[in-house]
Amino acid sequence: MVKIPDKRIRAALLRDRLTEAMTTARSNQTALARDIGVDRSTISQLLKDKGARLPNAHLVAACAQVLGVSTDWLLGLSERPENAADLLANALTLTEAPRALVDEQIFNWHREAEGYKIRYVPPALPDVLKTRDMLEWEYGPHLGKTTEQAINASEDRLNWMRASQSDYEIALPLFELAAFAEGSGYYAGLSADIRHTQLEVMAELAETLYPRLRVTLYDARRLYSAPLTIFGPLLAVLYIGRNYIAFRDKDRLAVLTSHFDHLVREATVTARDLPAHLRGLARTI
């Protein structure tokens, strides 16, 4: 059950928050009264009254609308001053997702969350674990003549991510690595040498960076996940192709974090077993 504050406490909080909102909005009693269509004395009495009386709902709502805050915040029912529209805008954003090695938006999110655990379900093999030859094969058709320049520019960022204070937990479907080893599907046309070297490099990184880097494999016949990154307790980002959908509210973060943790708990290949699994795949090439 939600504990409702005493009316006297709520009235005092309303006066304090109304004064704070007016200061933030660079308003005053005269301007606020004019904007909401009441006498200045109404606002003055509201701010000076030391009793437990609360103004009517219409007056509180009008003040909140003019000052750009929420009614709940003025009344002490919320600790967030933003109105509903602003809360929604801050809680969910849609940004462009360019075809790039490490685009600016993703890199900024990684820097923002440095020191927190990063949970990641990539759309394919994670760029941070790829060899240079693999990056050239994958991004060359999209970046054209700027491929070499783009890879050189991205290496510093990839190295920063590898050396950051964040722990990385990555969940991949089993079929992704199986298709990679076979050179089928998305990886059709990728040479055997590149595939073999890539698997060996991934195995080495999985060993040397453990436990700061944990990569697990789940069976997509039993479980499914869209591409997803969870930046600690700060935000979660879904990748839909041309765009990222980013969530910052606690409820959605909790749901998506629970989803990722379920993938790890149900993993067919654990992080400790991954190096051996990768080397086994390399031997089949």
mmCIF file of C-alpha atoms in Angstrom:
data_model
loop_
_atom_site.group_PDB
_atom_site.id
_atom_site.type_symbol
_atom_site.label_atom_id
_atom_site.label_comp_id
_atom_site.label_asym_id
_atom_site.label_seq_id
_atom_site.Cartn_x
_atom_site.Cartn_y
_atom_site.Cartn_z
ATOM 1 C CA MET A 1 0.000 0.000 0.000
ATOM 2 C CA VAL A 2 1.297 3.469 -0.940
ATOM 3 C CA LYS A 3 1.875 5.660 2.126
ATOM 4 C CA ILE A 4 0.103 9.001 1.700
ATOM 5 C CA PRO A 5 1.866 11.961 3.365
ATOM 6 C CA ASP A 6 0.074 14.029 6.007
ATOM 7 C CA LYS A 7 -1.833 16.953 4.461
ATOM 8 C CA ARG A 8 0.288 19.493 6.347
ATOM 9 C CA ILE A 9 3.488 17.921 5.037
ATOM 10 C CA ARG A 10 2.090 17.771 1.508
ATOM 11 C CA ALA A 11 0.958 21.410 1.672
ATOM 12 C CA ALA A 12 4.427 22.521 2.802
ATOM 13 C CA LEU A 13 6.035 20.412 0.052
ATOM 14 C CA LEU A 14 3.708 21.933 -2.534
ATOM 15 C CA ARG A 15 4.763 25.448 -1.510
ATOM 16 C CA ASP A 16 8.450 24.533 -1.636
ATOM 17 C CA ARG A 17 8.192 22.824 -5.013
ATOM 18 C CA LEU A 18 6.058 25.554 -6.529
ATOM 19 C CA THR A 19 8.674 28.097 -5.487
ATOM 20 C CA GLU A 20 11.441 25.888 -6.916
ATOM 21 C CA ALA A 21 9.559 25.450 -10.202
ATOM 22 C CA MET A 22 8.998 29.186 -10.520
ATOM 23 C CA THR A 23 12.699 29.845 -9.962
ATOM 24 C CA THR A 24 13.708 27.207 -12.526
ATOM 25 C CA ALA A 25 11.223 28.608 -15.066
ATOM 26 C CA ARG A 26 12.370 32.179 -14.295
ATOM 27 C CA SER A 27 8.825 33.093 -13.412
ATOM 28 C CA ASN A 28 7.284 34.973 -10.480
ATOM 29 C CA GLN A 29 3.934 35.292 -8.751
ATOM 30 C CA THR A 30 2.666 37.982 -11.111
ATOM 31 C CA ALA A 31 3.674 36.118 -14.270
ATOM 32 C CA LEU A 32 2.337 32.775 -13.024
ATOM 33 C CA ALA A 33 -1.006 34.330 -12.033
ATOM 34 C CA ARG A 34 -1.309 35.968 -15.439
ATOM 35 C CA ASP A 35 -0.423 32.764 -17.320
ATOM 36 C CA ILE A 36 -3.002 30.629 -15.510
ATOM 37 C CA GLY A 37 -5.696 33.312 -15.372
ATOM 38 C CA VAL A 38 -6.039 34.001 -11.636
ATOM 39 C CA ASP A 39 -5.419 36.979 -9.367
ATOM 40 C CA ARG A 40 -1.905 37.454 -8.035
ATOM 41 C CA SER A 41 -3.343 37.251 -4.536
ATOM 42 C CA THR A 42 -4.333 33.640 -5.195
ATOM 43 C CA ILE A 43 -0.713 32.652 -5.830
ATOM 44 C CA SER A 44 0.524 34.798 -2.963
ATOM 45 C CA GLN A 45 -1.917 33.214 -0.524
ATOM 46 C CA LEU A 46 -0.989 29.750 -1.740
ATOM 47 C CA LEU A 47 2.697 30.387 -1.058
ATOM 48 C CA LYS A 48 2.209 32.114 2.300
ATOM 49 C CA ASP A 49 -0.428 29.824 3.823
ATOM 50 C CA LYS A 50 1.268 27.730 6.516
ATOM 51 C CA GLY A 51 -1.735 25.531 7.148
ATOM 52 C CA ALA A 52 -2.739 22.167 5.757
ATOM 53 C CA ARG A 53 -5.120 23.425 3.097
ATOM 54 C CA LEU A 54 -4.374 22.343 -0.442
ATOM 55 C CA PRO A 55 -5.517 24.247 -3.546
ATOM 56 C CA ASN A 56 -8.062 22.726 -5.890
ATOM 57 C CA ALA A 57 -6.926 20.291 -8.582
ATOM 58 C CA HIS A 58 -7.517 22.775 -11.411
ATOM 59 C CA LEU A 59 -5.144 25.324 -9.872
ATOM 60 C CA VAL A 60 -2.386 22.754 -9.233
ATOM 61 C CA ALA A 61 -2.715 21.338 -12.758
ATOM 62 C CA ALA A 62 -2.614 24.826 -14.292
ATOM 63 C CA CYS A 63 0.539 25.731 -12.344
ATOM 64 C CA ALA A 64 2.198 22.461 -13.356
ATOM 65 C CA GLN A 65 1.363 22.958 -17.036
ATOM 66 C CA VAL A 66 2.653 26.531 -17.158
ATOM 67 C CA LEU A 67 5.846 25.741 -15.223
ATOM 68 C CA GLY A 68 6.596 22.547 -17.214
ATOM 69 C CA VAL A 69 6.486 20.115 -14.286
ATOM 70 C CA SER A 70 4.172 17.281 -13.297
ATOM 71 C CA THR A 71 1.206 17.658 -10.983
ATOM 72 C CA ASP A 72 2.338 14.570 -9.084
ATOM 73 C CA TRP A 73 5.692 16.181 -8.372
ATOM 74 C CA LEU A 74 4.108 19.379 -7.038
ATOM 75 C CA LEU A 75 1.927 17.300 -4.717
ATOM 76 C CA GLY A 76 4.784 15.139 -3.486
ATOM 77 C CA LEU A 77 3.568 11.975 -5.237
ATOM 78 C CA SER A 78 6.662 11.730 -7.450
ATOM 79 C CA GLU A 79 10.340 12.588 -7.148
ATOM 80 C CA ARG A 80 10.582 13.350 -10.876
ATOM 81 C CA PRO A 81 9.573 16.909 -11.831
ATOM 82 C CA GLU A 82 9.179 16.142 -15.539
ATOM 83 C CA ASN A 83 5.700 16.013 -16.961
ATOM 84 C CA ALA A 84 4.380 12.789 -18.475
ATOM 85 C CA ALA A 85 5.398 13.679 -22.030
ATOM 86 C CA ASP A 86 8.955 14.524 -20.982
ATOM 87 C CA LEU A 87 9.223 11.401 -18.841
ATOM 88 C CA LEU A 88 8.175 9.265 -21.805
ATOM 89 C CA ALA A 89 10.582 11.066 -24.128
ATOM 90 C CA ASN A 90 13.463 10.500 -21.705
ATOM 91 C CA ALA A 91 12.485 6.892 -21.005
ATOM 92 C CA LEU A 92 12.320 5.826 -24.660
ATOM 93 C CA THR A 93 14.302 7.219 -27.573
ATOM 94 C CA LEU A 94 14.613 6.161 -31.208
ATOM 95 C CA THR A 95 17.938 6.918 -32.885
ATOM 96 C CA GLU A 96 19.484 6.072 -36.231
ATOM 97 C CA ALA A 97 21.733 3.008 -36.450
ATOM 98 C CA PRO A 98 24.235 3.521 -39.286
ATOM 99 C CA ARG A 99 26.080 0.618 -40.874
ATOM 100 C CA ALA A 100 29.413 1.191 -39.136
ATOM 101 C CA LEU A 101 32.026 -0.653 -37.095
ATOM 102 C CA VAL A 102 31.483 1.323 -33.910
ATOM 103 C CA ASP A 103 29.133 4.231 -34.529
ATOM 104 C CA GLU A 104 29.249 7.354 -32.378
ATOM 105 C CA GLN A 105 26.019 6.678 -30.518
ATOM 106 C CA ILE A 106 26.986 3.158 -29.430
ATOM 107 C CA PHE A 107 30.469 4.329 -28.438
ATOM 108 C CA ASN A 108 29.002 7.156 -26.344
ATOM 109 C CA TRP A 109 26.726 4.685 -24.553
ATOM 110 C CA HIS A 110 29.733 2.475 -23.798
ATOM 111 C CA ARG A 111 31.613 5.424 -22.353
ATOM 112 C CA GLU A 112 28.596 6.481 -20.308
ATOM 113 C CA ALA A 113 28.341 2.994 -18.803
ATOM 114 C CA GLU A 114 32.072 2.449 -18.205
ATOM 115 C CA GLY A 115 32.551 0.474 -15.018
ATOM 116 C CA TYR A 116 29.185 -1.283 -15.252
ATOM 117 C CA LYS A 117 28.500 -4.735 -16.671
ATOM 118 C CA ILE A 118 27.565 -4.645 -20.361
ATOM 119 C CA ARG A 119 25.194 -7.429 -21.428
ATOM 120 C CA TYR A 120 25.099 -7.972 -25.181
ATOM 121 C CA VAL A 121 23.183 -10.089 -27.675
ATOM 122 C CA PRO A 122 24.799 -9.114 -31.009
ATOM 123 C CA PRO A 123 23.089 -9.402 -34.418
ATOM 124 C CA ALA A 124 26.024 -11.574 -35.589
ATOM 125 C CA LEU A 125 29.572 -12.089 -34.316
ATOM 126 C CA PRO A 126 30.461 -9.147 -32.049
ATOM 127 C CA ASP A 127 32.701 -6.582 -33.768
ATOM 128 C CA VAL A 128 34.858 -6.245 -30.667
ATOM 129 C CA LEU A 129 36.077 -9.847 -31.157
ATOM 130 C CA LYS A 130 36.632 -9.788 -34.932
ATOM 131 C CA THR A 131 39.936 -9.929 -36.760
ATOM 132 C CA ARG A 132 40.919 -7.213 -39.193
ATOM 133 C CA ASP A 133 40.431 -9.553 -42.168
ATOM 134 C CA MET A 134 36.951 -10.357 -40.946
ATOM 135 C CA LEU A 135 36.081 -6.668 -40.590
ATOM 136 C CA GLU A 136 37.361 -5.923 -44.089
ATOM 137 C CA TRP A 137 35.286 -8.743 -45.590
ATOM 138 C CA GLU A 138 32.142 -7.707 -43.756
ATOM 139 C CA TYR A 139 32.265 -3.935 -44.063
ATOM 140 C CA GLY A 140 34.155 -3.513 -47.343
ATOM 141 C CA PRO A 141 31.032 -3.761 -49.549
ATOM 142 C CA HIS A 142 29.325 -1.020 -47.514
ATOM 143 C CA LEU A 143 32.239 1.328 -46.853
ATOM 144 C CA GLY A 144 33.953 1.028 -50.262
ATOM 145 C CA LYS A 145 37.145 3.004 -50.629
ATOM 146 C CA THR A 146 36.936 4.222 -47.031
ATOM 147 C CA THR A 147 37.080 0.694 -45.579
ATOM 148 C CA GLU A 148 40.761 0.896 -44.568
ATOM 149 C CA GLN A 149 40.317 4.343 -43.055
ATOM 150 C CA ALA A 150 37.165 3.301 -41.185
ATOM 151 C CA ILE A 151 38.811 0.189 -39.751
ATOM 152 C CA ASN A 152 41.877 2.172 -38.638
ATOM 153 C CA ALA A 153 39.639 4.744 -36.969
ATOM 154 C CA SER A 154 37.544 2.077 -35.285
ATOM 155 C CA GLU A 155 40.450 0.072 -33.872
ATOM 156 C CA ASP A 156 41.148 2.667 -31.193
ATOM 157 C CA ARG A 157 37.530 2.505 -30.081
ATOM 158 C CA LEU A 158 37.459 -1.283 -30.128
ATOM 159 C CA ASN A 159 40.679 -1.343 -28.112
ATOM 160 C CA TRP A 160 39.159 1.132 -25.656
ATOM 161 C CA MET A 161 36.148 -1.115 -25.196
ATOM 162 C CA ARG A 162 38.409 -4.145 -24.658
ATOM 163 C CA ALA A 163 40.489 -2.250 -22.084
ATOM 164 C CA SER A 164 37.640 -0.433 -20.313
ATOM 165 C CA GLN A 165 36.686 -1.145 -16.714
ATOM 166 C CA SER A 166 33.382 -2.676 -17.803
ATOM 167 C CA ASP A 167 32.695 -6.396 -17.657
ATOM 168 C CA TYR A 168 31.207 -7.801 -20.869
ATOM 169 C CA GLU A 169 28.755 -10.679 -20.991
ATOM 170 C CA ILE A 170 27.793 -11.793 -24.496
ATOM 171 C CA ALA A 171 25.110 -14.324 -25.442
ATOM 172 C CA LEU A 172 25.158 -15.844 -28.938
ATOM 173 C CA PRO A 173 22.910 -18.468 -30.543
ATOM 174 C CA LEU A 174 24.654 -21.761 -31.262
ATOM 175 C CA PHE A 175 23.715 -21.665 -34.926
ATOM 176 C CA GLU A 176 25.617 -18.400 -35.485
ATOM 177 C CA LEU A 177 29.010 -19.983 -34.846
ATOM 178 C CA ALA A 178 28.012 -23.203 -36.625
ATOM 179 C CA ALA A 179 27.076 -21.229 -39.754
ATOM 180 C CA PHE A 180 30.295 -19.236 -39.450
ATOM 181 C CA ALA A 181 32.441 -22.380 -39.279
ATOM 182 C CA GLU A 182 30.606 -23.849 -42.284
ATOM 183 C CA GLY A 183 30.787 -20.617 -44.269
ATOM 184 C CA SER A 184 27.049 -20.808 -44.899
ATOM 185 C CA GLY A 185 24.209 -18.326 -44.860
ATOM 186 C CA TYR A 186 25.433 -14.829 -43.989
ATOM 187 C CA TYR A 187 29.039 -16.066 -44.124
ATOM 188 C CA ALA A 188 28.866 -17.642 -47.574
ATOM 189 C CA GLY A 189 31.935 -16.641 -49.574
ATOM 190 C CA LEU A 190 34.131 -16.000 -46.534
ATOM 191 C CA SER A 191 37.406 -17.862 -47.018
ATOM 192 C CA ALA A 192 38.311 -20.855 -44.868
ATOM 193 C CA ASP A 193 41.542 -19.168 -43.716
ATOM 194 C CA ILE A 194 39.678 -16.139 -42.351
ATOM 195 C CA ARG A 195 37.099 -18.326 -40.636
ATOM 196 C CA HIS A 196 39.738 -20.574 -39.055
ATOM 197 C CA THR A 197 41.828 -17.645 -37.799
ATOM 198 C CA GLN A 198 38.744 -15.854 -36.500
ATOM 199 C CA LEU A 199 37.663 -18.842 -34.400
ATOM 200 C CA GLU A 200 41.160 -19.268 -32.970
ATOM 201 C CA VAL A 201 41.363 -15.568 -32.088
ATOM 202 C CA MET A 202 37.963 -15.687 -30.401
ATOM 203 C CA ALA A 203 39.049 -18.740 -28.398
ATOM 204 C CA GLU A 204 42.204 -16.950 -27.249
ATOM 205 C CA LEU A 205 40.293 -13.806 -26.263
ATOM 206 C CA ALA A 206 37.693 -15.867 -24.418
ATOM 207 C CA GLU A 207 40.501 -17.386 -22.344
ATOM 208 C CA THR A 208 42.714 -14.362 -21.735
ATOM 209 C CA LEU A 209 39.918 -11.883 -20.987
ATOM 210 C CA TYR A 210 37.882 -14.236 -18.765
ATOM 211 C CA PRO A 211 36.165 -13.452 -16.383
ATOM 212 C CA ARG A 212 35.854 -9.824 -17.540
ATOM 213 C CA LEU A 213 34.621 -11.212 -20.855
ATOM 214 C CA ARG A 214 32.077 -14.028 -20.717
ATOM 215 C CA VAL A 215 30.584 -15.447 -23.909
ATOM 216 C CA THR A 216 27.870 -18.078 -23.720
ATOM 217 C CA LEU A 217 25.947 -19.910 -26.448
ATOM 218 C CA TYR A 218 22.223 -20.622 -26.225
ATOM 219 C CA ASP A 219 20.066 -22.934 -28.332
ATOM 220 C CA ALA A 220 17.809 -20.807 -30.543
ATOM 221 C CA ARG A 221 15.444 -23.754 -30.980
ATOM 222 C CA ARG A 222 14.450 -23.248 -27.342
ATOM 223 C CA LEU A 223 15.197 -19.563 -26.761
ATOM 224 C CA TYR A 224 15.068 -16.405 -28.854
ATOM 225 C CA SER A 225 16.471 -12.936 -28.453
ATOM 226 C CA ALA A 226 16.477 -9.855 -30.602
ATOM 227 C CA PRO A 227 19.817 -7.988 -30.788
ATOM 228 C CA LEU A 228 20.121 -6.234 -27.451
ATOM 229 C CA THR A 229 22.620 -4.321 -25.320
ATOM 230 C CA ILE A 230 22.082 -3.537 -21.633
ATOM 231 C CA PHE A 231 24.409 -0.832 -20.320
ATOM 232 C CA GLY A 232 24.453 -1.626 -16.619
ATOM 233 C CA PRO A 233 21.576 0.051 -14.731
ATOM 234 C CA LEU A 234 21.566 3.014 -17.140
ATOM 235 C CA LEU A 235 19.791 1.919 -20.312
ATOM 236 C CA ALA A 236 18.904 -0.975 -22.586
ATOM 237 C CA VAL A 237 19.042 -0.741 -26.373
ATOM 238 C CA LEU A 238 17.213 -2.888 -28.924
ATOM 239 C CA TYR A 239 18.648 -2.981 -32.449
ATOM 240 C CA ILE A 240 16.021 -3.171 -35.204
ATOM 241 C CA GLY A 241 18.218 -2.542 -38.259
ATOM 242 C CA ARG A 242 18.107 1.113 -39.235
ATOM 243 C CA ASN A 243 17.396 2.280 -35.696
ATOM 244 C CA TYR A 244 18.092 1.724 -32.019
ATOM 245 C CA ILE A 245 15.280 1.808 -29.464
ATOM 246 C CA ALA A 246 16.731 2.871 -26.113
ATOM 247 C CA PHE A 247 14.959 2.451 -22.757
ATOM 248 C CA ARG A 248 16.003 4.150 -19.536
ATOM 249 C CA ASP A 249 13.076 3.449 -17.208
ATOM 250 C CA LYS A 250 13.689 0.952 -14.405
ATOM 251 C CA ASP A 251 10.790 -1.370 -15.212
ATOM 252 C CA ARG A 252 11.847 -2.057 -18.816
ATOM 253 C CA LEU A 253 15.497 -2.301 -17.788
ATOM 254 C CA ALA A 254 14.567 -4.934 -15.212
ATOM 255 C CA VAL A 255 12.547 -6.952 -17.753
ATOM 256 C CA LEU A 256 15.284 -6.885 -20.404
ATOM 257 C CA THR A 257 18.009 -7.684 -17.876
ATOM 258 C CA SER A 258 15.975 -10.658 -16.654
ATOM 259 C CA HIS A 259 15.564 -11.788 -20.276
ATOM 260 C CA PHE A 260 19.320 -11.688 -20.857
ATOM 261 C CA ASP A 261 20.114 -13.464 -17.594
ATOM 262 C CA HIS A 262 17.693 -16.216 -18.627
ATOM 263 C CA LEU A 263 19.689 -16.729 -21.846
ATOM 264 C CA VAL A 264 22.851 -17.158 -19.775
ATOM 265 C CA ARG A 265 21.264 -19.517 -17.244
ATOM 266 C CA GLU A 266 19.924 -21.702 -20.057
ATOM 267 C CA ALA A 267 23.156 -21.616 -22.076
ATOM 268 C CA THR A 268 24.134 -24.807 -23.875
ATOM 269 C CA VAL A 269 27.812 -23.772 -23.932
ATOM 270 C CA THR A 270 29.056 -21.879 -20.879
ATOM 271 C CA ALA A 271 31.732 -19.189 -20.867
ATOM 272 C CA ARG A 272 34.269 -21.651 -19.434
ATOM 273 C CA ASP A 273 33.518 -24.207 -22.148
ATOM 274 C CA LEU A 274 33.546 -21.733 -25.037
ATOM 275 C CA PRO A 275 37.292 -21.837 -25.944
ATOM 276 C CA ALA A 276 37.190 -25.603 -26.410
ATOM 277 C CA HIS A 277 33.977 -25.334 -28.423
ATOM 278 C CA LEU A 278 35.525 -22.688 -30.723
ATOM 279 C CA ARG A 279 38.684 -24.728 -31.294
ATOM 280 C CA GLY A 280 36.547 -27.744 -32.052
ATOM 281 C CA LEU A 281 34.720 -25.744 -34.727
ATOM 282 C CA ALA A 282 38.048 -24.493 -36.115
ATOM 283 C CA ARG A 283 39.225 -28.071 -36.595
ATOM 284 C CA THR A 284 36.212 -28.787 -38.819
ATOM 285 C CA ILE A 285 37.271 -26.161 -41.380
#
